[in-house]
mmCIF file of C-alpha atoms and ligand atoms in Angstrom:
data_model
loop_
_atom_site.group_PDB
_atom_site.id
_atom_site.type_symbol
_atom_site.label_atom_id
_atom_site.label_comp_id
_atom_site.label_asym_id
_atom_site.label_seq_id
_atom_site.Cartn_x
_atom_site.Cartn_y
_atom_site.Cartn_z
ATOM 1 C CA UNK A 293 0.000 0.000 0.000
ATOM 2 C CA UNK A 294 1.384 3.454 -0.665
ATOM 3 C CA UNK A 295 0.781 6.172 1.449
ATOM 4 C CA UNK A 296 1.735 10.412 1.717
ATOM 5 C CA UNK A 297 1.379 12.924 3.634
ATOM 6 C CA UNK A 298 -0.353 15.985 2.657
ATOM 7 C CA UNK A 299 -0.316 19.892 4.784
ATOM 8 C CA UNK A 300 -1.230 23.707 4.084
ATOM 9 C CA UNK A 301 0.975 26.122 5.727
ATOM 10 C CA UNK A 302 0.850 29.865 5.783
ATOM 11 C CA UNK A 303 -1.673 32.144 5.860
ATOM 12 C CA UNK A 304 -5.286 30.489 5.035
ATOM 13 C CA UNK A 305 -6.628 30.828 1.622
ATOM 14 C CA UNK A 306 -9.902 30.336 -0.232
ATOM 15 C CA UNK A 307 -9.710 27.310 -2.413
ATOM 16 C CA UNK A 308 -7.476 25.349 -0.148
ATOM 17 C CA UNK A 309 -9.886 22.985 0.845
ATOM 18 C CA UNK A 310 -10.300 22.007 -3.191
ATOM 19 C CA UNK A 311 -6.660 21.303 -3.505
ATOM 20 C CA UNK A 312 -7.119 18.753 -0.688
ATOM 21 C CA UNK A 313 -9.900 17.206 -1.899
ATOM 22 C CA UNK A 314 -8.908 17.146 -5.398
ATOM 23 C CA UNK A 315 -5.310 15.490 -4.038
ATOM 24 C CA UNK A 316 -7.232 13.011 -1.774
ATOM 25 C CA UNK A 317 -9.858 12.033 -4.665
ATOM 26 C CA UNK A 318 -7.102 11.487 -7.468
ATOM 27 C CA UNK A 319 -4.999 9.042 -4.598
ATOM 28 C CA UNK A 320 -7.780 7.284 -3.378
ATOM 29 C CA UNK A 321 -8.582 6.202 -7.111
ATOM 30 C CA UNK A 322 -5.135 4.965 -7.511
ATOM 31 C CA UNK A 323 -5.171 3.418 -3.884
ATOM 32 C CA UNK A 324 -2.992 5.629 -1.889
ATOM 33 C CA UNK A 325 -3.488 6.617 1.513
ATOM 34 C CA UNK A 326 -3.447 10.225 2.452
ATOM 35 C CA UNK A 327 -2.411 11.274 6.021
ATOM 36 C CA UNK A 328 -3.058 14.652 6.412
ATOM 37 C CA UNK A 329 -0.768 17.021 8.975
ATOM 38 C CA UNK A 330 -3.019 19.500 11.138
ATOM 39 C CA UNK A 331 -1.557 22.994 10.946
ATOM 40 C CA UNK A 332 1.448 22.915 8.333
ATOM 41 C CA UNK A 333 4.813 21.973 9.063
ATOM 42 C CA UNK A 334 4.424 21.685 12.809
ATOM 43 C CA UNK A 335 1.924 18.267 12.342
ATOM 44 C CA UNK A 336 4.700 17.477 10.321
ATOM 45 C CA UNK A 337 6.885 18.211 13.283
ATOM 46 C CA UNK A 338 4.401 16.493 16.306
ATOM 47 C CA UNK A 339 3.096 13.998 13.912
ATOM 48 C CA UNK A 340 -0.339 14.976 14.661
ATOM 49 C CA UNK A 341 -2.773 14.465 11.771
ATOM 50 C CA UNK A 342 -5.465 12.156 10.587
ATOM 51 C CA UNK A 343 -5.850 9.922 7.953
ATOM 52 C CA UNK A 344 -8.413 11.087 5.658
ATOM 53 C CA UNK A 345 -11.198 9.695 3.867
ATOM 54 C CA UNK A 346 -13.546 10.232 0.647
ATOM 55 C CA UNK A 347 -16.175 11.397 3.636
ATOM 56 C CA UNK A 348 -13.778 13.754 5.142
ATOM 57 C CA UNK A 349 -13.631 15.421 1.901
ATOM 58 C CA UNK A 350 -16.189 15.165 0.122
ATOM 59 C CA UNK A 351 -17.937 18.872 -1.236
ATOM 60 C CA UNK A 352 -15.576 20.447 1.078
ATOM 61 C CA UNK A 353 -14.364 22.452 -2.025
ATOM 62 C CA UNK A 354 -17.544 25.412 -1.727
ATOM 63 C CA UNK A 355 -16.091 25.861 2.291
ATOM 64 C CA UNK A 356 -13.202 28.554 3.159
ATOM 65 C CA UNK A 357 -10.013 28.102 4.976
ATOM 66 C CA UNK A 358 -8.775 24.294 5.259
ATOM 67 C CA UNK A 359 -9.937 21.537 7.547
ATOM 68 C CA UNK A 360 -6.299 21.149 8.367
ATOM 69 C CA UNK A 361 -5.759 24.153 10.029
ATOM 70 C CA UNK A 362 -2.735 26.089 9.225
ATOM 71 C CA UNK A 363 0.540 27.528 11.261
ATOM 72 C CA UNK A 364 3.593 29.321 9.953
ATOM 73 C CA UNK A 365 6.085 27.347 11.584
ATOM 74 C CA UNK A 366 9.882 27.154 9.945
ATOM 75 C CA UNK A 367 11.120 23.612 10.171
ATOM 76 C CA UNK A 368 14.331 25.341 9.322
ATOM 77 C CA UNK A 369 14.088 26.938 12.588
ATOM 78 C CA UNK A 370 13.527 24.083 14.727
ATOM 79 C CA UNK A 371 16.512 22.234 15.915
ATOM 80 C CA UNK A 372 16.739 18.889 13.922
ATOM 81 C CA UNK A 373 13.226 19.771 12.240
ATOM 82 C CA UNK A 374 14.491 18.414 8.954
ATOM 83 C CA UNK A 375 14.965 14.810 10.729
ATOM 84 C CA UNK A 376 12.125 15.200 12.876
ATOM 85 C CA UNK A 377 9.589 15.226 9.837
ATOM 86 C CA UNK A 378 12.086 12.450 8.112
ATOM 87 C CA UNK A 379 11.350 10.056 10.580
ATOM 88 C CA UNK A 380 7.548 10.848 11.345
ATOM 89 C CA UNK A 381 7.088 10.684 7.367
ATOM 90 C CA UNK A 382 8.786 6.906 8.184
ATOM 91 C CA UNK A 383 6.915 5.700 11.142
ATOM 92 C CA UNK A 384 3.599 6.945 9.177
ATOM 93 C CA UNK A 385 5.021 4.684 5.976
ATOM 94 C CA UNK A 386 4.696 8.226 3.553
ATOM 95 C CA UNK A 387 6.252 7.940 0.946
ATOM 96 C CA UNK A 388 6.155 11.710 0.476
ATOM 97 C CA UNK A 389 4.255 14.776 1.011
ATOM 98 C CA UNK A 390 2.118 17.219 -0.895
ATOM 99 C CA UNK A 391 3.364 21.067 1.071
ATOM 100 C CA UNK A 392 0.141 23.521 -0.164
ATOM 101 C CA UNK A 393 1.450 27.291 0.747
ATOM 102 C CA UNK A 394 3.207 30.128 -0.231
ATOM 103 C CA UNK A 395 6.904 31.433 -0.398
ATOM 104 C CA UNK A 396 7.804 30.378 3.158
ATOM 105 C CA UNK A 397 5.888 26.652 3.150
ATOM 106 C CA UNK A 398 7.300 26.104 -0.488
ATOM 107 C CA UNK A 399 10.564 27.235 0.573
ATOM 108 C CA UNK A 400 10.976 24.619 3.373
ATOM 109 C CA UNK A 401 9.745 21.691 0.653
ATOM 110 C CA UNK A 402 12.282 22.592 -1.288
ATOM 111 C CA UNK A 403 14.670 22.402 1.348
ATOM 112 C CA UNK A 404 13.446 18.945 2.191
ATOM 113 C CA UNK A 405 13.491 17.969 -1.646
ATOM 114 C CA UNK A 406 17.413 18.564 -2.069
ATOM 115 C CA UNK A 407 17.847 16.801 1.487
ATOM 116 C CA UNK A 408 16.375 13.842 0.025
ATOM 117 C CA UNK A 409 12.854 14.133 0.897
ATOM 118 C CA UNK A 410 9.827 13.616 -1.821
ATOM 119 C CA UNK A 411 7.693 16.815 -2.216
ATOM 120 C CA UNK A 412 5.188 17.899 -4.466
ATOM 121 C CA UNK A 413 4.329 21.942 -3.847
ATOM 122 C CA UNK A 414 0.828 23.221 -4.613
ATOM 123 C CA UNK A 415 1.427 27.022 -4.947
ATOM 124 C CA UNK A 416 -1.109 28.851 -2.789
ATOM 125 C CA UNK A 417 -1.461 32.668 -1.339
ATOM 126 C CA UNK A 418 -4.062 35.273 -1.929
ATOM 127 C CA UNK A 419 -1.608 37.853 -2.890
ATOM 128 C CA UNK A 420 -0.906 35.792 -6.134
ATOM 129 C CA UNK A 421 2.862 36.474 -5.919
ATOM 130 C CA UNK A 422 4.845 33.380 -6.418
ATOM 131 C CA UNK A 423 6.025 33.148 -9.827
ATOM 132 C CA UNK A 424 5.601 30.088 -12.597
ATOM 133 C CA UNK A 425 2.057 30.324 -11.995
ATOM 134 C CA UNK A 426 0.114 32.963 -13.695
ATOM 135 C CA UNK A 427 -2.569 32.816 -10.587
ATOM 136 C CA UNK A 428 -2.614 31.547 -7.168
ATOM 137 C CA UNK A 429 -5.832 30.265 -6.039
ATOM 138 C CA UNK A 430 -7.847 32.814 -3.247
ATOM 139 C CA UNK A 431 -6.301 35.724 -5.184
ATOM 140 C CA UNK A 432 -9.877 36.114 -7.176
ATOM 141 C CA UNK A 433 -11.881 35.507 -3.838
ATOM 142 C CA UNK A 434 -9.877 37.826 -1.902
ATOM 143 C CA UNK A 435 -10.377 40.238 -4.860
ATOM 144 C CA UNK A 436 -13.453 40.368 -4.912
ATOM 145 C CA UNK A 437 -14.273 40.722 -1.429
ATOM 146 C CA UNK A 438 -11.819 43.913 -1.817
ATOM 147 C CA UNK A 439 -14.193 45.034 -5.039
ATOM 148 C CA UNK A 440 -17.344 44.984 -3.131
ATOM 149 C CA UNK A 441 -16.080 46.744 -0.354
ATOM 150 C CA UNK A 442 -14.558 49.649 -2.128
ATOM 151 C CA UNK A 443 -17.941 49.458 -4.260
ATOM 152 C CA UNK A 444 -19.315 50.179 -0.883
ATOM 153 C CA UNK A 445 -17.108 52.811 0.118
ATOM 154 C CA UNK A 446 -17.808 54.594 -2.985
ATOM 155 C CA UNK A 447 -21.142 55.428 -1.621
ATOM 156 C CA UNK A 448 -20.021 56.816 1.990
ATOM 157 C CA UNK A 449 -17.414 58.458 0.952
ATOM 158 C CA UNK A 450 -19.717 60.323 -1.620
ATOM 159 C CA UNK A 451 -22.375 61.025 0.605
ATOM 160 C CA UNK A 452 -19.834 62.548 3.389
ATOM 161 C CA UNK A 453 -17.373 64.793 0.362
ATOM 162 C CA UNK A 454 -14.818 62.584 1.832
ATOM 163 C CA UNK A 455 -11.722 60.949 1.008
ATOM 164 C CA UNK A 456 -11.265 57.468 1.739
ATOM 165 C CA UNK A 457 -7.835 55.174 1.917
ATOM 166 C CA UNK A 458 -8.893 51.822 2.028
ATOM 167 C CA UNK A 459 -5.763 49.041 2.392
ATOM 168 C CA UNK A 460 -5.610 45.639 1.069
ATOM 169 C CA UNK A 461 -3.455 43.020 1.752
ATOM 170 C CA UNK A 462 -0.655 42.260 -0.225
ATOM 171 C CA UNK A 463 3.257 42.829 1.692
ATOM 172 C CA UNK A 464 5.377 42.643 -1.146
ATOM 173 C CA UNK A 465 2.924 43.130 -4.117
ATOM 174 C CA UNK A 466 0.300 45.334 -5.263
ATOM 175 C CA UNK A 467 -2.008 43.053 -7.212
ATOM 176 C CA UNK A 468 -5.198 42.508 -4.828
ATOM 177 C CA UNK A 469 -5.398 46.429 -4.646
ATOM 178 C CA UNK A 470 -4.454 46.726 -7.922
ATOM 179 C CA UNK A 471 -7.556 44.289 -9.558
ATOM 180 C CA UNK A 472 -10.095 45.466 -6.632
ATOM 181 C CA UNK A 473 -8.825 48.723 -7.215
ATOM 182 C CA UNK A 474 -9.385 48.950 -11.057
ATOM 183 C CA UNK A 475 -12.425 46.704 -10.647
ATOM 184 C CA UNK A 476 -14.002 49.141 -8.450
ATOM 185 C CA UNK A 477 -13.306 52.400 -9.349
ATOM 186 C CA UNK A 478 -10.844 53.321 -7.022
ATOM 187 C CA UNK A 479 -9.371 57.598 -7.616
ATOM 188 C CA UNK A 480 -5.869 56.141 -7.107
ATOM 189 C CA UNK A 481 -4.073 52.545 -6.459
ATOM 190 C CA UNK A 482 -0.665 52.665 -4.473
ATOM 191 C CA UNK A 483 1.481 49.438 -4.647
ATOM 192 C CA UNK A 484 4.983 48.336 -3.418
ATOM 193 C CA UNK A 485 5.961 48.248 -7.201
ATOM 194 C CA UNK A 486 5.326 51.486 -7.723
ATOM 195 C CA UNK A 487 6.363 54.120 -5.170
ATOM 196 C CA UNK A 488 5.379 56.970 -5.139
ATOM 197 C CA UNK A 489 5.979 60.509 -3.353
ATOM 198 C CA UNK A 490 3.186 62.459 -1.260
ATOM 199 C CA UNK A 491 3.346 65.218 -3.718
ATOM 200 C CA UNK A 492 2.233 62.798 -6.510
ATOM 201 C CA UNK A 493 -0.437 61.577 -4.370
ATOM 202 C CA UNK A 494 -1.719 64.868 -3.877
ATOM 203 C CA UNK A 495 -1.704 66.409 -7.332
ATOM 204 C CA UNK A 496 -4.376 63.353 -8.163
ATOM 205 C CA UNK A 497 -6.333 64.359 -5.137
ATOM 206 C CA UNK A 498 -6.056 68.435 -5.416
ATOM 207 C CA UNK A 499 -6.871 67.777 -9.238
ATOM 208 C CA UNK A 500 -10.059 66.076 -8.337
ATOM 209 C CA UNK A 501 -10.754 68.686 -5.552
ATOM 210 C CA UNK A 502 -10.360 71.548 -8.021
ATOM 211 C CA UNK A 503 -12.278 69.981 -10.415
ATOM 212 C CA UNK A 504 -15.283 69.860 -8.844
ATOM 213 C CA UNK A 505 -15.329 66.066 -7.824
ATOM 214 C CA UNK A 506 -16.433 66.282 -3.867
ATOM 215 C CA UNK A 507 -14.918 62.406 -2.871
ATOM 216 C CA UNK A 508 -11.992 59.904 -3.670
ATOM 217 C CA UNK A 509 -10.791 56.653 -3.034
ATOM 218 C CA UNK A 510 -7.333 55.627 -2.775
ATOM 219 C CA UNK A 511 -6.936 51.886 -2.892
ATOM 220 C CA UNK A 512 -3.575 50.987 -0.686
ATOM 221 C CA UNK A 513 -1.800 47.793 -0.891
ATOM 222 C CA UNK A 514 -0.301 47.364 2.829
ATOM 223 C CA UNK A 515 3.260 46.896 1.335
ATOM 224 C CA UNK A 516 3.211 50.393 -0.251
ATOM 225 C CA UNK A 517 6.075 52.622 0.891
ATOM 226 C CA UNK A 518 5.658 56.040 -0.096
ATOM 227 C CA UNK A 519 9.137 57.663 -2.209
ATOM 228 C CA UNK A 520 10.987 59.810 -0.531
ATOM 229 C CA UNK A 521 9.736 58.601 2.864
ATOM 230 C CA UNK A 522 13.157 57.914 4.885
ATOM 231 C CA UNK A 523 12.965 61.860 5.179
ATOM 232 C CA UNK A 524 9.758 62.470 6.607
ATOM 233 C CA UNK A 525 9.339 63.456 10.001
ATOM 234 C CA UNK A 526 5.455 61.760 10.843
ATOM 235 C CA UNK A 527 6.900 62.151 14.997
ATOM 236 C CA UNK A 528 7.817 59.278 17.262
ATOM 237 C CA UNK A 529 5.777 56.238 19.070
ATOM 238 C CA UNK A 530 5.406 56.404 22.996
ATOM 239 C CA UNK A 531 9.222 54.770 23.005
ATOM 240 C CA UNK A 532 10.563 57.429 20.981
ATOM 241 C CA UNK A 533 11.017 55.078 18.067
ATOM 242 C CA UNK A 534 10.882 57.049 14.427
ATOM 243 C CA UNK A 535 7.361 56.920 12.733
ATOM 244 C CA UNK A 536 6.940 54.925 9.660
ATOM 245 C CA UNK A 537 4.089 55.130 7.214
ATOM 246 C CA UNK A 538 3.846 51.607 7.081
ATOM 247 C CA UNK A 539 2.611 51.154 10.662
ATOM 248 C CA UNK A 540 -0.726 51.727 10.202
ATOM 249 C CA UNK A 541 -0.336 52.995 6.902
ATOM 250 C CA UNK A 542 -3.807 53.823 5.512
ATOM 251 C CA UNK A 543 -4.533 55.801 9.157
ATOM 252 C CA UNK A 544 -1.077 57.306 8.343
ATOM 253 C CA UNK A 545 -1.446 58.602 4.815
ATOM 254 C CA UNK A 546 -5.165 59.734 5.692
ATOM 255 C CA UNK A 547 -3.974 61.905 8.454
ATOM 256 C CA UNK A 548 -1.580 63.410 6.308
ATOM 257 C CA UNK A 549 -3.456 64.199 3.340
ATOM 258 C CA UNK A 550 -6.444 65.862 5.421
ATOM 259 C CA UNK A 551 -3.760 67.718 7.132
ATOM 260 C CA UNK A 552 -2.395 68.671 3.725
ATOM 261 C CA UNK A 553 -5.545 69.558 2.489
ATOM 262 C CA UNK A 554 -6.965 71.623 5.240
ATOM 263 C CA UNK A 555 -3.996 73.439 5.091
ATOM 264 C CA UNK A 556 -3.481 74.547 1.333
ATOM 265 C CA UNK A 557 -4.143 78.045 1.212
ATOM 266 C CA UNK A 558 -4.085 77.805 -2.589
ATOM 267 C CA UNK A 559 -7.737 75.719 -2.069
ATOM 268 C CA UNK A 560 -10.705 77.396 -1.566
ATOM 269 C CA UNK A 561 -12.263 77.985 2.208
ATOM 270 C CA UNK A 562 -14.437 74.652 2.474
ATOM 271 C CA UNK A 563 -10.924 72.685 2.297
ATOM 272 C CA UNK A 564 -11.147 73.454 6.328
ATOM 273 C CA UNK A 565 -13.941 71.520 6.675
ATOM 274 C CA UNK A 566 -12.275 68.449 4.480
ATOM 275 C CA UNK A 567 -12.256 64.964 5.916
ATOM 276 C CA UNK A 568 -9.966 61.944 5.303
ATOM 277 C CA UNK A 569 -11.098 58.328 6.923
ATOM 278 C CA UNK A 570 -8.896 55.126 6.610
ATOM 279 C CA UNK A 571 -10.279 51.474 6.011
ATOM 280 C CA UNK A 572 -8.451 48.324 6.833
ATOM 281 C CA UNK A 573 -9.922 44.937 4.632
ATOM 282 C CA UNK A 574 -7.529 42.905 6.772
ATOM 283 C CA UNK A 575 -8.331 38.705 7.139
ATOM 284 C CA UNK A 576 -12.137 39.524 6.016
ATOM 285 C CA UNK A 577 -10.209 39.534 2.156
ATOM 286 C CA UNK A 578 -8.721 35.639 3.439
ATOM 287 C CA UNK A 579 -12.452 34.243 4.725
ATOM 288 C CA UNK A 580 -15.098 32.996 3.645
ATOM 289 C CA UNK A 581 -16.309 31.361 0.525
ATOM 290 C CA UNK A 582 -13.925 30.570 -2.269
ATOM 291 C CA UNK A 583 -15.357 31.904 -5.959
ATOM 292 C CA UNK A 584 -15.749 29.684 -8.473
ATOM 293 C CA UNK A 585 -12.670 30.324 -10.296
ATOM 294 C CA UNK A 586 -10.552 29.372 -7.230
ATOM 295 C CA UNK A 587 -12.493 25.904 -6.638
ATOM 296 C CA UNK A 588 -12.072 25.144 -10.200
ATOM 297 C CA UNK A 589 -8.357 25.966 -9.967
ATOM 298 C CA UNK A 590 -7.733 24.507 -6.802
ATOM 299 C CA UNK A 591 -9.522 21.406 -7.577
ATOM 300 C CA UNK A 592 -7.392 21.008 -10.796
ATOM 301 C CA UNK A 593 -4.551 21.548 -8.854
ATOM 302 C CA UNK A 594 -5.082 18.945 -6.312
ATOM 303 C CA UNK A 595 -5.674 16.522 -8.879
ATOM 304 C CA UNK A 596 -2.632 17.403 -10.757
ATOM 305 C CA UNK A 597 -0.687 17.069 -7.741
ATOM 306 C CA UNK A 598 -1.936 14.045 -6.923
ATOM 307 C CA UNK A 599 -1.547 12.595 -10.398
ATOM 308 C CA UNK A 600 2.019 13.825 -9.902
ATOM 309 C CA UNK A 601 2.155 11.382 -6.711
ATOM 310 C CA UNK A 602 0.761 8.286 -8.587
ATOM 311 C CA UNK A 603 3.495 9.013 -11.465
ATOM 312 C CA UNK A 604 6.124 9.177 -8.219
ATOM 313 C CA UNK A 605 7.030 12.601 -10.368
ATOM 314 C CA UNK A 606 8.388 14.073 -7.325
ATOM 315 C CA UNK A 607 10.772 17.419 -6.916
ATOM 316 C CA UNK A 608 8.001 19.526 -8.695
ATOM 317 C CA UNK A 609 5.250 22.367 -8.042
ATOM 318 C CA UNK A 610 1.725 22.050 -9.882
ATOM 319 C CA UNK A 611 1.010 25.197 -11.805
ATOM 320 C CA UNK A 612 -1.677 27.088 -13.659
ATOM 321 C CA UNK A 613 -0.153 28.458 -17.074
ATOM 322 C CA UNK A 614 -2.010 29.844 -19.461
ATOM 323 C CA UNK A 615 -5.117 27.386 -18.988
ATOM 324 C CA UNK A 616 -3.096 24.440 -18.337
ATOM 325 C CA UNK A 617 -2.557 22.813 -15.302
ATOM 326 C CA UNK A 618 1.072 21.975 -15.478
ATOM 327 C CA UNK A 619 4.343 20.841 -13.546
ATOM 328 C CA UNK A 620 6.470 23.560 -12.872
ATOM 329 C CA UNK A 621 10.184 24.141 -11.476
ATOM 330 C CA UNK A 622 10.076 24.440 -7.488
ATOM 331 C CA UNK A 623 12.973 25.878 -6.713
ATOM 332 C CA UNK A 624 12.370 28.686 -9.178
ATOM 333 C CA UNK A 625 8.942 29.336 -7.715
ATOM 334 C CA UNK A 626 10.164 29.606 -4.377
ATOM 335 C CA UNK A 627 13.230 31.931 -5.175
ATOM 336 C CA UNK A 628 11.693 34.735 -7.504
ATOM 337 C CA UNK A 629 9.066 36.931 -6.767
ATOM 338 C CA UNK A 630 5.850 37.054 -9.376
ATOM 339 C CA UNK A 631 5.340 41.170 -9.289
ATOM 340 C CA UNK A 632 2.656 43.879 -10.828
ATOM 341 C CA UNK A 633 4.569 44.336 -13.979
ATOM 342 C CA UNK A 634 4.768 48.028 -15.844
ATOM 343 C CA UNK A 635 2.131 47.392 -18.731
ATOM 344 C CA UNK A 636 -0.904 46.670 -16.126
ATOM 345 C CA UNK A 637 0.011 49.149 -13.498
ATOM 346 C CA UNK A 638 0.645 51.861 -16.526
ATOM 347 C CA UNK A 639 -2.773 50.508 -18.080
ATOM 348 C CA UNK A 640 -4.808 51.386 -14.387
ATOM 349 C CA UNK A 641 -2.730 54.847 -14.434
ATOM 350 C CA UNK A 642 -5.236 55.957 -17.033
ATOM 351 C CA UNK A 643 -7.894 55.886 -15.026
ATOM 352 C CA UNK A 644 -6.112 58.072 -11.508
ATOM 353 C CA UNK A 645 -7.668 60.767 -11.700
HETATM 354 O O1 F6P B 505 0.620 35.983 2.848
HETATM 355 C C1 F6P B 505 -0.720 36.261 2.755
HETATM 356 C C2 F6P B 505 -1.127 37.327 3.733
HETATM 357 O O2 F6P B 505 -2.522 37.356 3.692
HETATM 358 C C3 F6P B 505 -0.536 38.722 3.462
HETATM 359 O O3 F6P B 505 -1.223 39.448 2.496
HETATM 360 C C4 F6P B 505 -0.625 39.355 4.832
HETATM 361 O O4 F6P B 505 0.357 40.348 4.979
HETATM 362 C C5 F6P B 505 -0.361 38.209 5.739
HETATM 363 O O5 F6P B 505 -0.757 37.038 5.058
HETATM 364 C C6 F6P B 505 -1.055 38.300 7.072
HETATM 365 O O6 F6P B 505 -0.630 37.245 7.868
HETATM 366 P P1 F6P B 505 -1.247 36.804 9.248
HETATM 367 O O7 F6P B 505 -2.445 35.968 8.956
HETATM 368 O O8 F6P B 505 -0.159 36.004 9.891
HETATM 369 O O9 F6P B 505 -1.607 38.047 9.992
#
C-alpha cells in the first residue's frame, strides 16, 4: 500500500480545501493513503494528523479556509526539524508529502526535496505572488471581497465629500489592490511596485478637488512605501522610536493628506472643513467562501498534484499556465518573486484621476 502525507501552511486561503480534496480524490482512485498534517509543518513536526477519507472530503471544495488548520512554523528553525519530519514521514510509511502554501511553506519543501525528501508543492497565497504560476488560487476571492467593499465605500465616501484610503493586503505586491482597485473604481491605487511621493499623491487628489469632484478613493496595498519617505518626520511612538508610514499605513497617509488639504491656502475655504477616513480589509479579504474560479483551480490543482504522486514525479510544483494545469520548477517558484509588472500598473494609471 502506498501512502503520503499531505499539509497547508501559511496564511489560510480560499480554495485550499479544493486542492485537498482534489489530491485526496485522485490518490484514493489509484489506492494511496493520504495522512493529512493538522496545521502545516508543525503536524509534520508532532506527527499529529489524521488519515483522511472520501467522507472527510467530500464537497468540502464550496467551504473557506482548510480543515487542516494552518501555522507558519519554519522547520528550518527548529533544531533537527528536517529529521524530525524524516522520521515521522517513516513511522507513518509516507512515501512523500504534498506542502500547499506560499513562499515560506514552499521554501521549506524545497529544502526537504534537495535533502532527500519527496515533495510535491501546490502554490497557494491570496496575494498571487509566487512566480511560474500565472494565478494563485484565493487571489480572485480575496479580490473580490476587496471590489465589493470599495464598491461600498464609494457610496459613503460620496455622501460625506470625503476621502477614503482603504488598504488591502498584499506585503510585497500590489495586485489585490491593484484588480479590486481597477475593478471598483478606485481615484488612485498605491502598490509596493510602484512608489510613489506624497506630492504625486496629492496632485491626483487636489486635481479632483479643483475639479469639482467632492470624494476619492485611494486603494492601498499594505506593502506600499511612499518615495521619498526615509525623510519624513510623521513624529515618534510612545518609546521614541521614528514613525513609519507603514505602521498603520492607511490611518497614516489619511492623516496626512487631510492635514495637507486643510492646510493649502491655494484651495478654496471649504478645504477646512475636508475629511480623510482610513479602512483596513484585513483577514475579512482571506475568509469565507472561495469563488468559483478558485475551486475550479484549486480542484485542478489537487488533482494534478496528486496525479504527480501516482506518477512518483516528485521534486516539482503544480502550476496554472495559461489554462493548463502543469508541472512547474520548485525551486524557481520559491526563489523569484511574481510582481505587478509596468504594462498593467501603466494601463490602471489611465484611469487616476
Ligand atoms: O501571505 C498572505 C497574507 O494574507 C498577506 O497578504 C498578509 O500580509 C499576511 O498574510 C497576514 O498574515 P497573518 O495571517 O499572519 O496576519
Amino acid at each position: 500500500m502506498r501512502n503520503i502525507g499531505i499539509l497547508t501552511g501559511g496564511g489560510d486561503c480560499p480554495g485550499l480545501n479544493a486542492v485537498i480534496r482534489g489530491v485526496v480524490e485522485k490518490c484514493a482512485s489509484e489506492g494511496i493513503g493520504v495522512y493529512g498534517f493538522f496545521a502545516g509543518w508543525r503536524g509534520a513536526l508532532t506527527g499529529e494528523g489524521k488519515w483522511l477519507t472520501l467522507d472527510d472530503v467530500e464537497g468540502i471544495q464550496t467551504q473557506g479556509g482548510t480543515i487542516l488548520e494552518s501555522s507558519r512554523t519554519n522547520v528550518m528553525k527548529i533544531e533537527n526539524g528536517p529529521e524530525t519530519v524524516r522520521q515521522n514521514m517513516e513511522k507513518l510509511g509516507l512515501e512523500g508529502l504534498v506542502a500547499i502554501g506560499g513562499d515560506d511553506t514552499l521554501g521549506v519543501a524545497n529544502k526537504l526535496r534537495k535533502m532527500g525528501m519527496n515533495m510535491v508543492g501546490v502554490p497557494k497565497t491570496i496575494d498571487n505572488d509566487l512566480s511560474c504560476t500565472d494565478f494563485t488560487f484565493g487571489f480572485d476571492t480575496a479580490s473580490n471581497i476587496a471590489m465589493e467593499a470599495i464598491d461600498r465605500l464609494h457610496t459613503t465616501a460620496a455622501s460625506h465629500a470625503r476621502c477614503i484610503v482603504v488598504e488591502c493586503m498584499g506585503r510585497h505586491t500590489g495586485w489585490i489592490a491593484l484588480q479590486a482597485g481597477l475593478a471598483a473604481n478606485a481615484h488612485l491605487i498605491l502598490i509596493p511596485e510602484f512608489p510613489k511621493t506624497f506630492e504625486e499623491i496629492m496632485e491626483v487628489i487636489k486635481k479632483r478637488y479643483k475639479d469639482g469632484k467632492r470624494y476619492s478613493i485611494i486603494a492601498v496595498a499594505e506593502g506600499f512605501e511612499l518615495a521619498g519617505q526615509e525623510d519624513m518626520d510623521l513624529g515618534v511612538d510612545a518609546f521614541g522610536n521614528k514613525l513609519l508610514l507603514n505602521k498603520d499605513l492607511a490611518k497614516n497617509l489619511a492623516s496626512m493628506i487631510e492635514k495637507e488639504m486643510r492646510n493649502d491656502e491655494t484651495l478654496d475655504e471649504k478645504r477646512k472643513y475636508f475629511e480623510c477616513r482610513s479602512v483596513v480589509l484585513g483577514h475579512v479579504q482571506r475568509g469565507g467562501a472561495p469563488s468559483a474560479f478558485d475551486r475550479v483551480l484549486g480542484t485542478r490543482l489537487g488533482v494534478k498534484a496528486g496525479e504527480l504522486v501516482v506518477n512518483k514525479e516528485y521534486g516539482n510544483m503544480v502550476a496554472l499556465q495559461g489554462t493548463n494545469v502543469v508541472s512547474a520548477d520548485l525551486d524557481k517558484a520559491v526563489t523569484e518573486r511574481k510582481e505587478v509588472d509596468k504594462e498593467f500598473y501603466d494601463a490602471a494609471s489611465l484611469y487616476f484621476k
